[in-house]
Coordinates of C-alpha atoms and ligand atoms in Angstrom, one line a residue:
M1095 CA -25.4 17.5 -10.2
T1096 CA -26.4 14.5 -12.9
A1097 CA -27.0 11.8 -11.6
P1098 CA -24.2 9.3 -11.0
S1099 CA -24.2 6.4 -12.5
T1100 CA -23.1 3.2 -10.7
A1101 CA -25.0 0.5 -13.3
P1102 CA -22.3 -2.4 -13.9
V1103 CA -19.8 -2.0 -16.9
P1104 CA -22.1 -3.8 -19.6
A1105 CA -19.1 -5.0 -21.4
P1106 CA -15.3 -4.7 -21.7
H1107 CA -13.6 -2.0 -23.5
Q1108 CA -12.7 -3.0 -26.8
G1109 CA -8.9 -2.6 -26.1
E1110 CA -8.9 -4.8 -22.8
A1111 CA -9.1 -8.1 -24.2
D1112 CA -6.2 -7.3 -26.0
E1113 CA -4.0 -5.5 -23.2
G1114 CA -5.2 -8.0 -20.8
W1115 CA -6.2 -3.3 -18.9
V1116 CA -8.2 -0.5 -19.6
R1117 CA -6.9 2.9 -20.2
W1118 CA -8.1 6.5 -19.5
P1119 CA -10.8 7.9 -21.8
A1120 CA -9.5 10.3 -24.1
E1121 CA -10.8 12.6 -23.2
F1122 CA -9.5 12.6 -19.6
V1123 CA -6.3 12.3 -20.7
Q1124 CA -7.5 14.9 -22.3
R1125 CA -8.4 17.0 -19.4
Y1126 CA -5.4 15.5 -16.7
Q1127 CA -2.7 16.3 -19.5
D1128 CA -3.9 20.3 -19.8
A1129 CA -4.5 20.4 -16.4
G1130 CA -1.0 19.4 -15.8
Y1131 CA -1.6 16.6 -13.4
W1132 CA 0.5 14.2 -16.8
G1133 CA 3.0 15.2 -17.7
D1134 CA 5.9 13.8 -21.1
Q1135 CA 8.1 11.6 -19.3
T1136 CA 8.6 8.2 -17.7
L1137 CA 9.4 7.1 -14.2
D1138 CA 13.2 6.4 -15.3
G1139 CA 13.1 9.0 -17.2
L1140 CA 12.9 11.3 -14.3
L1141 CA 15.4 9.3 -13.1
R1142 CA 17.1 10.4 -15.7
E1143 CA 16.6 13.8 -14.3
W1144 CA 17.1 13.1 -11.3
A1145 CA 21.1 12.8 -11.9
R1146 CA 21.5 15.3 -13.4
R1147 CA 20.0 18.0 -11.4
F1148 CA 20.7 15.9 -7.3
G1149 CA 23.8 14.5 -8.7
P1150 CA 26.6 13.6 -6.3
A1151 CA 24.1 13.5 -3.4
T1152 CA 22.6 10.7 -1.4
A1153 CA 19.9 8.9 -2.4
L1154 CA 19.8 5.7 -0.9
V1155 CA 21.0 4.5 1.3
S1156 CA 21.5 -0.3 2.1
G1157 CA 22.6 -1.3 5.9
A1158 CA 26.9 0.6 4.2
E1159 CA 26.2 1.2 1.2
R1160 CA 25.0 4.2 0.2
I1161 CA 24.3 5.5 -3.1
S1162 CA 24.2 8.8 -5.1
Y1163 CA 21.9 10.1 -7.4
A1164 CA 24.2 9.8 -10.5
A1165 CA 25.1 6.3 -8.8
L1166 CA 22.4 5.1 -8.7
D1167 CA 21.1 6.5 -12.9
E1168 CA 24.6 4.2 -13.4
A1169 CA 23.3 0.8 -11.4
V1170 CA 20.7 1.0 -13.2
D1171 CA 22.2 1.0 -16.7
D1172 CA 24.0 -1.8 -15.9
L1173 CA 21.5 -3.6 -15.0
S1174 CA 19.4 -2.9 -16.8
A1175 CA 22.0 -4.4 -20.3
G1176 CA 22.1 -7.6 -18.3
L1177 CA 18.3 -7.8 -17.9
A1178 CA 18.1 -7.4 -21.8
S1179 CA 21.3 -9.6 -22.7
L1180 CA 18.9 -12.1 -20.6
G1181 CA 15.8 -11.7 -23.4
I1182 CA 13.9 -9.7 -20.9
G1183 CA 12.5 -7.0 -23.0
P1184 CA 9.3 -4.9 -23.4
G1185 CA 6.6 -6.3 -21.8
D1186 CA 8.1 -8.8 -20.3
H1187 CA 6.6 -9.1 -16.4
L1188 CA 8.4 -10.0 -13.3
V1189 CA 7.4 -10.6 -9.9
V1190 CA 9.9 -8.8 -7.8
H1191 CA 10.3 -9.8 -4.3
L1192 CA 12.8 -8.3 -2.7
P1193 CA 12.8 -7.0 1.2
N1194 CA 14.2 -2.8 1.7
R1195 CA 18.0 -3.4 0.0
A1196 CA 19.5 -1.5 -2.4
E1197 CA 18.2 -3.6 -5.7
F1198 CA 14.9 -3.6 -4.8
V1199 CA 15.4 -0.1 -5.7
T1200 CA 17.6 -0.9 -8.6
V1201 CA 16.3 -3.1 -10.5
L1202 CA 12.1 -1.6 -10.8
F1203 CA 13.8 1.2 -12.3
A1204 CA 15.9 -1.8 -14.9
L1205 CA 12.9 -3.7 -15.5
M1206 CA 11.0 0.3 -15.9
R1207 CA 14.2 0.8 -18.4
L1208 CA 13.9 -2.6 -20.3
G1209 CA 10.3 -1.8 -21.0
A1210 CA 9.2 -4.5 -18.7
I1211 CA 7.2 -4.8 -16.0
G1212 CA 7.6 -5.6 -12.3
V1213 CA 4.3 -7.2 -10.6
M1214 CA 5.1 -5.4 -7.0
A1215 CA 4.8 -8.9 -4.7
L1216 CA 5.5 -8.3 -0.7
P1217 CA 7.9 -10.6 1.5
A1218 CA 5.5 -11.9 3.1
H1219 CA 4.0 -13.4 0.2
R1220 CA 4.5 -17.4 0.0
R1221 CA 3.9 -19.3 -2.9
V1222 CA 0.1 -19.2 -3.2
E1223 CA 0.5 -15.8 -3.4
I1224 CA 3.5 -16.0 -6.2
E1225 CA 2.2 -18.3 -7.8
H1226 CA -1.2 -16.8 -8.2
F1227 CA 0.8 -13.6 -9.5
A1228 CA 3.3 -15.1 -11.6
R1229 CA 0.4 -17.5 -13.7
L1230 CA -1.8 -14.3 -13.9
S1231 CA 0.8 -11.6 -15.8
G1232 CA 2.8 -14.6 -17.9
A1233 CA 6.4 -14.4 -15.7
V1234 CA 9.2 -14.4 -17.9
G1235 CA 11.3 -13.6 -14.2
Y1236 CA 10.7 -13.5 -10.4
V1237 CA 13.3 -11.6 -8.3
V1238 CA 14.5 -12.6 -5.6
A1239 CA 17.2 -12.4 -2.3
D1240 CA 19.1 -14.9 -0.8
R1241 CA 17.7 -14.7 2.9
H1242 CA 15.8 -12.3 4.8
G1243 CA 13.7 -12.3 7.7
G1244 CA 15.2 -16.1 8.6
F1245 CA 13.3 -17.8 5.0
D1246 CA 15.0 -18.1 2.5
Y1247 CA 13.5 -16.8 -0.8
R1248 CA 15.8 -19.0 -3.5
E1249 CA 13.4 -22.3 -2.1
L1250 CA 10.3 -20.4 -2.8
A1251 CA 11.7 -19.9 -6.0
R1252 CA 12.9 -23.7 -6.7
E1253 CA 8.9 -24.7 -6.4
V1254 CA 7.9 -21.0 -8.2
V1255 CA 9.5 -22.5 -11.3
D1256 CA 9.0 -25.5 -11.2
A1257 CA 4.7 -25.0 -11.3
V1258 CA 4.9 -22.2 -13.3
P1259 CA 7.1 -22.9 -17.1
S1260 CA 7.0 -18.8 -17.4
V1261 CA 9.3 -18.4 -15.8
R1262 CA 12.5 -18.6 -16.8
H1263 CA 14.8 -17.1 -15.5
V1264 CA 15.1 -16.3 -11.3
L1265 CA 17.2 -13.1 -10.2
V1266 CA 18.7 -13.3 -7.2
A1267 CA 20.0 -10.0 -4.7
G1268 CA 23.0 -12.2 -3.1
D1269 CA 24.3 -15.1 -3.9
P1270 CA 22.4 -17.3 -6.1
G1271 CA 23.0 -20.5 -4.5
P1272 CA 24.2 -24.0 -5.6
G1273 CA 20.6 -23.8 -8.5
S1274 CA 22.7 -20.9 -10.3
G1275 CA 24.0 -24.7 -11.3
R1276 CA 21.1 -25.1 -13.0
G1277 CA 20.6 -22.5 -15.0
V1278 CA 17.7 -20.9 -14.2
F1279 CA 19.5 -19.3 -11.0
T1280 CA 20.7 -15.6 -12.0
G1281 CA 23.0 -13.0 -9.5
L1282 CA 21.3 -10.1 -9.4
A1283 CA 25.7 -8.6 -9.3
E1284 CA 27.7 -11.1 -12.2
L1285 CA 24.2 -9.3 -14.1
A1286 CA 25.2 -5.4 -14.2
A1287 CA 28.5 -6.1 -14.1
A1288 CA 28.6 -8.1 -17.1
G1289 CA 26.6 -5.2 -18.8
R1290 CA 28.2 -3.0 -16.8
S1291 CA 30.9 -4.9 -20.1
A1292 CA 28.9 -5.0 -22.3
R1293 CA 27.3 -1.1 -22.4
L1294 CA 31.4 -0.8 -21.7
A1295 CA 31.9 -1.8 -25.6
A1296 CA 28.6 -1.2 -26.8
T1297 CA 29.1 2.3 -29.9
S1298 CA 26.2 3.2 -28.1
G1299 CA 24.6 3.2 -24.5
A1300 CA 21.7 1.4 -24.4
A1301 CA 18.8 3.5 -23.8
G1302 CA 15.7 2.9 -22.9
V1303 CA 13.2 1.9 -25.3
G1304 CA 10.5 4.1 -25.8
R1305 CA 7.4 2.8 -23.5
E1306 CA 4.7 5.9 -23.5
P1307 CA 4.3 7.7 -20.3
G1308 CA 0.5 6.6 -20.8
D1309 CA 2.3 2.5 -20.4
I1310 CA 2.4 0.6 -17.1
A1311 CA 4.9 1.7 -14.8
L1312 CA 4.6 -1.3 -12.7
L1313 CA 1.1 -3.8 -11.6
L1314 CA 0.4 -2.8 -7.3
I1315 CA -1.1 -5.8 -5.0
S1316 CA -4.7 -5.0 -4.0
G1317 CA -4.8 -4.6 -0.3
G1318 CA -8.4 -6.3 -0.9
T1319 CA -9.0 -9.4 1.7
T1320 CA -12.5 -10.8 -0.4
G1321 CA -11.5 -13.5 -2.7
K1322 CA -7.2 -13.4 -4.6
P1323 CA -5.4 -10.2 -4.8
K1324 CA -5.9 -8.4 -8.2
L1325 CA -2.8 -6.2 -9.8
I1326 CA -3.1 -3.2 -9.7
P1327 CA -1.2 -1.3 -12.9
R1328 CA -0.3 2.0 -12.8
T1329 CA 0.9 4.3 -15.9
H1330 CA 4.6 6.0 -15.8
R1331 CA 3.1 8.9 -15.2
D1332 CA -0.2 8.6 -13.0
Y1333 CA 1.8 7.5 -10.1
A1334 CA 4.9 9.8 -11.5
Y1335 CA 1.6 12.9 -10.5
N1336 CA 1.3 10.8 -7.3
A1337 CA 4.4 10.5 -6.3
R1338 CA 5.2 14.7 -6.7
A1339 CA 2.0 15.9 -5.3
S1340 CA 2.2 12.8 -2.3
A1341 CA 6.0 14.6 -2.0
Q1342 CA 5.0 18.3 -1.5
V1343 CA 1.4 17.7 0.6
C1344 CA 4.4 16.5 2.9
G1345 CA 5.6 19.3 2.3
L1346 CA 9.7 17.0 1.5
T1347 CA 12.6 18.9 0.7
A1348 CA 15.8 17.8 -0.2
D1349 CA 16.8 18.1 3.4
D1350 CA 14.6 15.2 3.9
V1351 CA 15.5 12.0 4.7
Y1352 CA 12.6 9.7 4.6
L1353 CA 12.9 6.0 6.2
V1354 CA 11.1 2.6 4.2
A1355 CA 9.9 1.1 7.8
L1356 CA 6.7 -0.5 5.7
P1357 CA 8.2 -2.8 2.4
A1358 CA 9.0 -1.3 0.0
A1359 CA 6.5 -2.7 -3.0
H1360 CA 3.7 -0.8 -0.8
N1361 CA 2.6 2.3 -2.7
F1362 CA 3.1 4.0 1.0
P1363 CA 6.2 3.5 1.3
L1364 CA 7.4 3.8 -2.5
A1365 CA 4.8 6.4 -3.7
C1366 CA 2.7 8.4 -1.0
P1367 CA 5.7 9.8 -1.3
G1368 CA 8.1 8.0 -0.4
I1369 CA 11.0 6.3 -1.9
L1370 CA 9.5 7.9 -5.6
G1371 CA 8.3 10.9 -3.6
A1372 CA 11.4 11.7 -2.0
F1373 CA 14.0 10.9 -5.1
G1374 CA 11.8 14.3 -7.2
V1375 CA 13.3 17.0 -4.6
G1376 CA 16.8 14.9 -4.0
A1377 CA 15.7 13.7 -0.6
T1378 CA 17.1 10.7 0.9
V1379 CA 15.9 6.8 1.1
V1380 CA 16.4 4.3 4.1
M1381 CA 15.9 1.3 3.2
A1382 CA 15.4 -0.5 7.0
S1383 CA 15.6 -3.9 6.5
A1384 CA 13.2 -5.2 9.9
S1385 CA 10.1 -2.5 11.0
S1386 CA 11.1 -3.6 14.4
P1387 CA 11.7 -0.7 16.8
D1388 CA 14.6 -0.7 18.0
V1389 CA 16.4 -1.2 14.0
V1390 CA 13.8 2.0 13.0
F1391 CA 15.3 3.6 15.6
D1392 CA 19.2 2.9 14.9
L1393 CA 19.0 4.5 11.8
I1394 CA 17.2 7.5 12.6
A1395 CA 19.2 8.2 14.8
R1396 CA 21.5 7.9 12.3
E1397 CA 20.9 8.8 10.1
R1398 CA 19.0 11.7 11.1
V1399 CA 15.6 10.7 9.7
T1400 CA 12.9 13.5 8.7
V1401 CA 9.3 11.7 7.7
T1402 CA 8.9 8.4 7.8
A1403 CA 6.2 5.7 7.5
A1404 CA 3.9 3.5 9.0
V1405 CA 0.1 1.6 9.5
P1406 CA -1.6 1.9 13.1
P1407 CA 0.0 -1.4 14.8
L1408 CA 3.6 -1.0 13.7
A1409 CA 3.1 2.3 15.0
R1410 CA 1.9 1.7 17.9
L1411 CA 4.8 -0.9 18.2
W1412 CA 6.7 2.4 18.1
V1413 CA 5.1 4.3 21.3
E1414 CA 5.3 1.8 23.3
A1415 CA 8.9 0.3 22.8
A1416 CA 9.7 4.6 23.1
G1417 CA 8.2 5.0 26.4
W1418 CA 10.9 2.7 28.1
E1419 CA 13.8 3.2 25.1
G1420 CA 14.2 7.0 24.7
P1421 CA 15.4 7.0 21.5
D1422 CA 16.6 9.5 19.6
T1423 CA 13.4 11.2 17.4
T1424 CA 14.8 14.4 17.5
S1425 CA 15.3 14.6 13.7
L1426 CA 12.4 13.1 12.7
R1427 CA 9.7 16.1 11.5
L1428 CA 6.5 13.6 10.5
V1429 CA 5.1 9.6 11.5
Q1430 CA 2.3 9.0 8.1
V1431 CA 0.1 6.4 9.5
G1432 CA -2.2 4.6 7.0
G1433 CA -3.7 1.5 5.2
A1434 CA -5.6 0.9 8.9
K1435 CA -7.4 3.0 11.4
L1436 CA -6.3 5.2 13.5
D1437 CA -7.4 4.9 16.7
E1438 CA -7.7 8.7 18.1
G1439 CA -6.0 7.5 21.2
L1440 CA -2.6 6.3 19.8
A1441 CA -3.0 9.5 18.0
Q1442 CA -2.5 11.7 20.6
R1443 CA 1.2 10.0 22.0
I1444 CA 2.4 9.5 18.7
P1445 CA 4.0 13.7 18.5
P1446 CA 5.5 13.0 22.5
T1447 CA 6.6 9.9 22.6
L1448 CA 8.3 10.1 19.0
G1449 CA 8.8 14.2 18.7
A1450 CA 6.9 14.7 15.1
R1451 CA 3.9 15.5 14.1
V1452 CA 1.5 12.9 12.3
Q1453 CA -0.2 13.1 9.4
Q1454 CA -3.2 10.8 8.5
V1455 CA -3.6 8.9 5.0
F1456 CA -6.6 6.6 3.6
G1457 CA -5.0 5.5 1.0
M1458 CA -5.3 2.3 -1.4
A1459 CA -3.1 0.9 -4.6
E1460 CA -5.8 1.5 -6.7
G1461 CA -5.3 5.1 -7.1
L1462 CA -7.5 7.8 -4.6
L1463 CA -5.2 9.0 -1.3
N1464 CA -6.1 11.3 1.3
F1465 CA -4.3 12.8 3.4
T1466 CA -4.3 15.7 6.6
R1467 CA -2.1 18.5 6.1
L1468 CA 0.5 20.2 8.4
D1469 CA -1.1 23.2 8.4
D1470 CA -4.7 21.0 9.7
P1471 CA -5.6 21.1 13.1
D1472 CA -5.3 18.9 15.4
E1473 CA -9.0 18.2 16.3
I1474 CA -9.4 17.0 12.1
V1475 CA -5.7 16.1 12.1
F1476 CA -6.3 13.2 15.1
T1477 CA -10.3 12.4 13.7
S1478 CA -10.2 12.8 10.3
Q1479 CA -8.4 9.7 7.6
G1480 CA -7.5 13.5 5.5
R1481 CA -8.7 14.6 2.6
P1482 CA -7.8 13.9 -1.6
L1483 CA -5.0 15.3 -2.7
A1484 CA -6.2 16.6 -5.8
E1485 CA -7.7 18.7 -6.8
A1486 CA -9.3 16.1 -9.5
D1487 CA -10.0 14.3 -7.4
E1488 CA -13.9 13.0 -7.2
I1489 CA -15.1 12.0 -4.3
R1490 CA -19.1 10.4 -4.0
V1491 CA -20.2 8.7 -1.3
L1492 CA -23.4 6.7 -2.1
D1493 CA -25.6 4.8 -0.4
G1494 CA -27.0 1.1 -1.1
S1495 CA -28.7 1.7 -4.3
G1496 CA -26.2 3.8 -5.9
R1497 CA -28.1 8.2 -4.5
P1498 CA -26.0 10.1 -2.5
V1499 CA -26.2 9.7 1.0
A1500 CA -27.1 13.3 2.6
P1501 CA -24.2 15.7 3.5
G1502 CA -22.4 14.3 6.6
Q1503 CA -23.4 10.8 5.9
V1504 CA -22.3 7.2 5.6
G1505 CA -22.3 5.5 2.8
E1506 CA -20.1 3.7 0.4
L1507 CA -16.7 6.0 -2.0
W1508 CA -16.8 6.3 -5.5
T1509 CA -13.4 7.5 -6.7
R1510 CA -12.0 8.2 -10.4
G1511 CA -9.3 11.3 -10.6
P1512 CA -6.5 11.4 -12.4
Y1513 CA -4.0 8.8 -10.6
T1514 CA -6.7 6.3 -10.1
I1515 CA -7.1 3.1 -12.2
R1516 CA -10.3 2.2 -14.8
G1517 CA -9.5 -1.0 -13.9
Y1518 CA -7.7 -4.6 -12.7
Y1519 CA -5.8 -6.0 -14.5
R1520 CA -6.8 -9.1 -16.4
A1521 CA -9.7 -8.7 -14.8
A1522 CA -12.2 -7.9 -17.0
E1523 CA -15.5 -9.7 -14.9
H1524 CA -13.8 -8.0 -11.8
N1525 CA -14.2 -5.1 -13.0
T1526 CA -18.2 -4.8 -14.1
T1527 CA -19.5 -5.7 -10.8
V1528 CA -16.7 -2.9 -9.0
F1529 CA -16.0 -0.1 -11.6
G1530 CA -19.0 2.2 -12.9
A1531 CA -20.0 2.4 -16.4
D1532 CA -18.8 5.7 -16.1
G1533 CA -15.7 5.2 -14.9
F1534 CA -15.7 5.0 -11.5
F1535 CA -14.0 3.1 -8.5
R1536 CA -16.5 1.8 -6.1
T1537 CA -13.7 1.8 -3.2
G1538 CA -15.2 -0.7 -0.5
D1539 CA -15.1 1.6 2.2
L1540 CA -17.9 3.4 4.1
V1541 CA -16.9 6.6 5.3
R1542 CA -19.1 10.2 5.4
Q1543 CA -17.4 13.5 4.9
L1544 CA -17.2 16.1 6.6
P1545 CA -17.8 20.2 5.5
T1546 CA -14.1 21.1 5.6
G1547 CA -13.9 17.4 2.1
H1548 CA -12.2 15.8 5.5
L1549 CA -12.9 12.1 5.5
V1550 CA -13.1 9.7 7.9
V1551 CA -13.4 6.0 7.8
E1552 CA -16.6 4.3 9.9
G1553 CA -15.4 1.1 8.1
R1554 CA -15.9 -1.9 5.1
V1555 CA -19.0 -1.9 3.1
K1556 CA -18.1 -5.8 3.6
D1557 CA -17.4 -5.5 7.8
V1558 CA -20.6 -5.5 8.8
I1559 CA -21.9 -8.7 10.7
N1560 CA -25.1 -8.5 10.3
R1561 CA -27.0 -10.7 13.1
G1562 CA -30.3 -12.1 12.6
G1563 CA -31.7 -8.6 9.9
E1564 CA -29.5 -6.1 13.0
N1565 CA -26.7 -4.3 11.8
V1566 CA -23.4 -4.5 13.4
S1567 CA -20.9 -2.4 11.9
A1568 CA -17.7 -4.1 13.0
G1569 CA -15.1 -0.6 12.9
E1570 CA -18.2 0.6 14.9
L1571 CA -17.8 -1.5 17.7
E1572 CA -13.7 -1.5 17.4
E1573 CA -13.8 1.8 18.1
H1574 CA -16.0 1.5 21.6
L1575 CA -14.0 -1.2 22.7
L1576 CA -10.4 0.4 22.0
T1577 CA -11.3 3.0 24.9
H1578 CA -12.2 0.4 27.2
P1579 CA -8.3 0.7 29.7
A1580 CA -7.8 -2.7 30.1
I1581 CA -7.7 -3.0 25.6
A1582 CA -5.4 -3.1 24.0
L1583 CA -6.4 -4.1 20.1
A1584 CA -9.5 -4.9 19.1
A1585 CA -10.7 -6.6 16.0
V1586 CA -15.0 -8.0 15.6
V1587 CA -15.5 -10.5 13.3
G1588 CA -19.1 -11.9 12.3
L1589 CA -18.8 -15.6 12.6
P1590 CA -21.3 -18.1 11.9
D1591 CA -24.6 -19.0 14.6
P1592 CA -27.0 -21.4 13.5
D1593 CA -29.7 -19.4 15.0
V1594 CA -29.0 -15.2 13.9
G1595 CA -27.1 -16.3 11.1
E1596 CA -23.5 -13.9 12.3
S1597 CA -23.0 -13.5 15.8
V1598 CA -20.8 -10.6 16.9
C1599 CA -17.1 -11.8 17.8
A1600 CA -15.0 -9.0 19.7
A1601 CA -11.8 -10.9 19.7
V1602 CA -9.8 -8.8 22.7
V1603 CA -5.3 -8.1 23.5
P1604 CA -6.2 -7.1 26.8
V1605 CA -2.8 -4.1 27.8
A1606 CA -0.4 -5.7 29.9
G1607 CA -1.6 -6.9 32.8
G1608 CA -4.6 -6.8 31.3
A1609 CA -7.9 -8.2 32.3
V1610 CA -11.4 -8.5 30.5
R1611 CA -13.5 -11.3 30.6
L1612 CA -17.8 -10.4 28.6
K1613 CA -19.6 -9.0 31.0
E1614 CA -17.8 -6.6 32.1
I1615 CA -17.3 -5.1 28.5
K1616 CA -21.1 -5.5 27.4
N1617 CA -21.9 -2.9 31.1
Y1618 CA -19.0 -0.7 29.6
L1619 CA -20.5 -1.0 26.2
R1620 CA -23.8 -0.1 27.8
D1621 CA -22.8 2.2 30.0
R1622 CA -20.9 4.3 27.1
G1623 CA -25.2 4.0 25.3
L1624 CA -25.0 2.0 22.8
A1625 CA -27.7 0.0 22.5
R1626 CA -28.0 -3.2 22.6
F1627 CA -27.8 -5.4 19.5
M1628 CA -24.2 -3.8 18.9
L1629 CA -22.8 -6.5 21.7
P1630 CA -21.1 -8.8 21.5
D1631 CA -22.2 -11.5 21.9
R1632 CA -18.2 -12.9 22.3
L1633 CA -15.4 -12.1 23.5
A1634 CA -12.0 -13.8 22.3
V1635 CA -8.5 -12.8 24.1
V1636 CA -6.5 -13.1 22.5
G1637 CA -1.9 -12.8 23.0
E1638 CA -1.9 -11.8 19.2
F1639 CA -3.8 -11.0 16.4
P1640 CA -2.5 -11.9 12.8
Y1641 CA -1.7 -9.4 10.1
T1642 CA -1.5 -9.3 6.6
A1643 CA 2.1 -8.8 4.2
V1644 CA 1.8 -5.3 5.3
G1645 CA 1.1 -5.4 8.9
K1646 CA -2.4 -4.6 9.3
I1647 CA -4.8 -6.2 11.4
D1648 CA -5.2 -9.1 9.3
K1649 CA -9.4 -10.2 9.5
R1650 CA -10.1 -13.1 7.7
E1651 CA -7.2 -15.2 8.9
L1652 CA -8.9 -13.9 12.7
R1653 CA -11.4 -15.1 11.8
R1654 CA -10.6 -18.2 10.2
R1655 CA -9.1 -19.0 13.7
L1656 CA -11.8 -17.3 15.4
E1657 CA -14.5 -20.8 13.6
Q1658 CA -11.5 -23.7 15.0
Ligands
LIG948 C1 -2.9 1.4 2.1 O1 -3.7 0.8 0.6 P1 -3.7 -1.0 0.5 O2 -4.3 -0.6 -1.0 O3 -3.3 -1.4 0.5 O4 -5.3 -0.6 0.4 C2 -6.1 -0.1 0.9 C3 -7.2 0.0 2.0 C4 -8.8 0.9 1.8 O5 -9.4 0.8 0.9 C5 -9.2 0.8 2.9 O6 -10.1 -0.2 3.4 C6 -7.9 1.1 4.3 O7 -7.7 0.1 3.3 N1 -7.2 1.9 4.8 C7 -7.9 2.4 6.0 C8 -6.5 3.4 6.0 N2 -6.5 3.6 5.0 C9 -6.0 1.9 4.6 N3 -8.9 2.2 6.2 C10 -9.1 3.0 7.7 N4 -8.0 4.3 7.5 C11 -7.1 5.0 6.3 N5 -6.3 5.3 7.1 O8 -3.8 0.5 2.3 C12 -2.6 2.7 1.5 C13 -2.3 3.4 0.2 C14 -1.0 4.2 0.7 C15 -1.0 5.6 1.5 C16 -2.0 4.8 2.1 C17 -2.2 2.8 2.4

């Protein structure tokens, strides 16, 4: 085995400055093509093929709309012609900020068909994030819904247009509102209608503009909790593999009905296998306008949903609500859970309450995906976060000085592979700190690998609290706290302390009617055999945790609140 090189990249690669992103070296392109990971089609080219293969089958259900594969492909042609009439074309960036509705899908593919690039903002993002995405990408357009979840996105759009001069177009799903009088606001429906007329008048169809499968298809947002969110360039061919292989691991077929309960713009419901993986096999995708149990259970029963994906706090909500409501989930066969550590207790409650198998997914927008397999033993499914998707995923578990840890020991996960990026978009400086010279990506996740190859996530490198020189792993302490019968949710954070640098604060949400006190918790943990230095210094009992845009517990925000 060659010694892993984790030395920082000395300087941006040639070409990075020009293009703003890092392509795979030629040797790897060859390798991934030869091994069959990468095909020679763009994602919108694949949509054409799916329309031919699955034509009349239902591709998409959103509210009262049911759209066949053939109609979806047509709608994408119409919209892309409309976008082209605004002067939007190859290499243009647009921030796409849509909730789960049909337009999310048509916009995504229409942009690809033009060679334009969507930046996949999440509905919960607000002005600070959107302006950051728009500036960083040099966006010419901003695509929003009129209103969603009690928020008027057109008002936000006005602020963004004023603040970021490159943004010339605001495209609105629904009512473009009074802002349309100022010229920059256009309704997506009228744009598609205009595009349709133009297409019918033209002698030849508005064909794709010839982006290559190795070009950027879309920019995902990093889930990272340090600094500003990064943009993640995913190419057509790496993302197509991502979706296709994920669908295979889930045994997805044309008979499946996939429910998008998480925000569609997130990698998990978009391509793991999500929307793109479902389309690839001719399955039906159902958009949930909200992820609440009432909305989700209604859709599962009405559409006979077979597969869906959730983050752990959402899965907990569903499990608890199912206990009360007794929903009809007889169609459901698989619930994927990922995005944050799923505790074993919750994992075990999913099959009996939701009537489906659980699959743990440990993934990241940067690429690497790990899945528990459908035929893994329960023990593995409940206690591990899965094993890598691809044979060609290279995994290294390294200690702080870049040396491999002994098998089974905890270390930081580094990875490289056919769908893991080689650099963030327009982030040459930051890239030198998180990508090794050999292209390995430093995930920041602490893991240990089981003899079966499955990974167990033990926390984040930065989520270790240094209390006077002693290292307390937040993730480990959280797992112990969660075994306490009165604790529903736990998050451990370090708070500034004049004496020891950082003190250990356990924030907990008690179970309904549950009471917790620091002294009793410490006794409980001590009885479980925890060392004295692992015990929390403070206990914060809260009614609710703050959540990130995709619904993970937001520790940064929690820390900020606790510090105040
Ligand atoms: C998914 O992607 P991101 O980019 O929002 O977040 C990635 C980070 C990982 O580096 C890890 O720290 C954490 O989220 N994470 C997990 C986890 N899945 C993700 N930590 C523990 N257990 C898990 N199962 O979150 C994402 C992307 C694709 C599929 C699923 C999740």
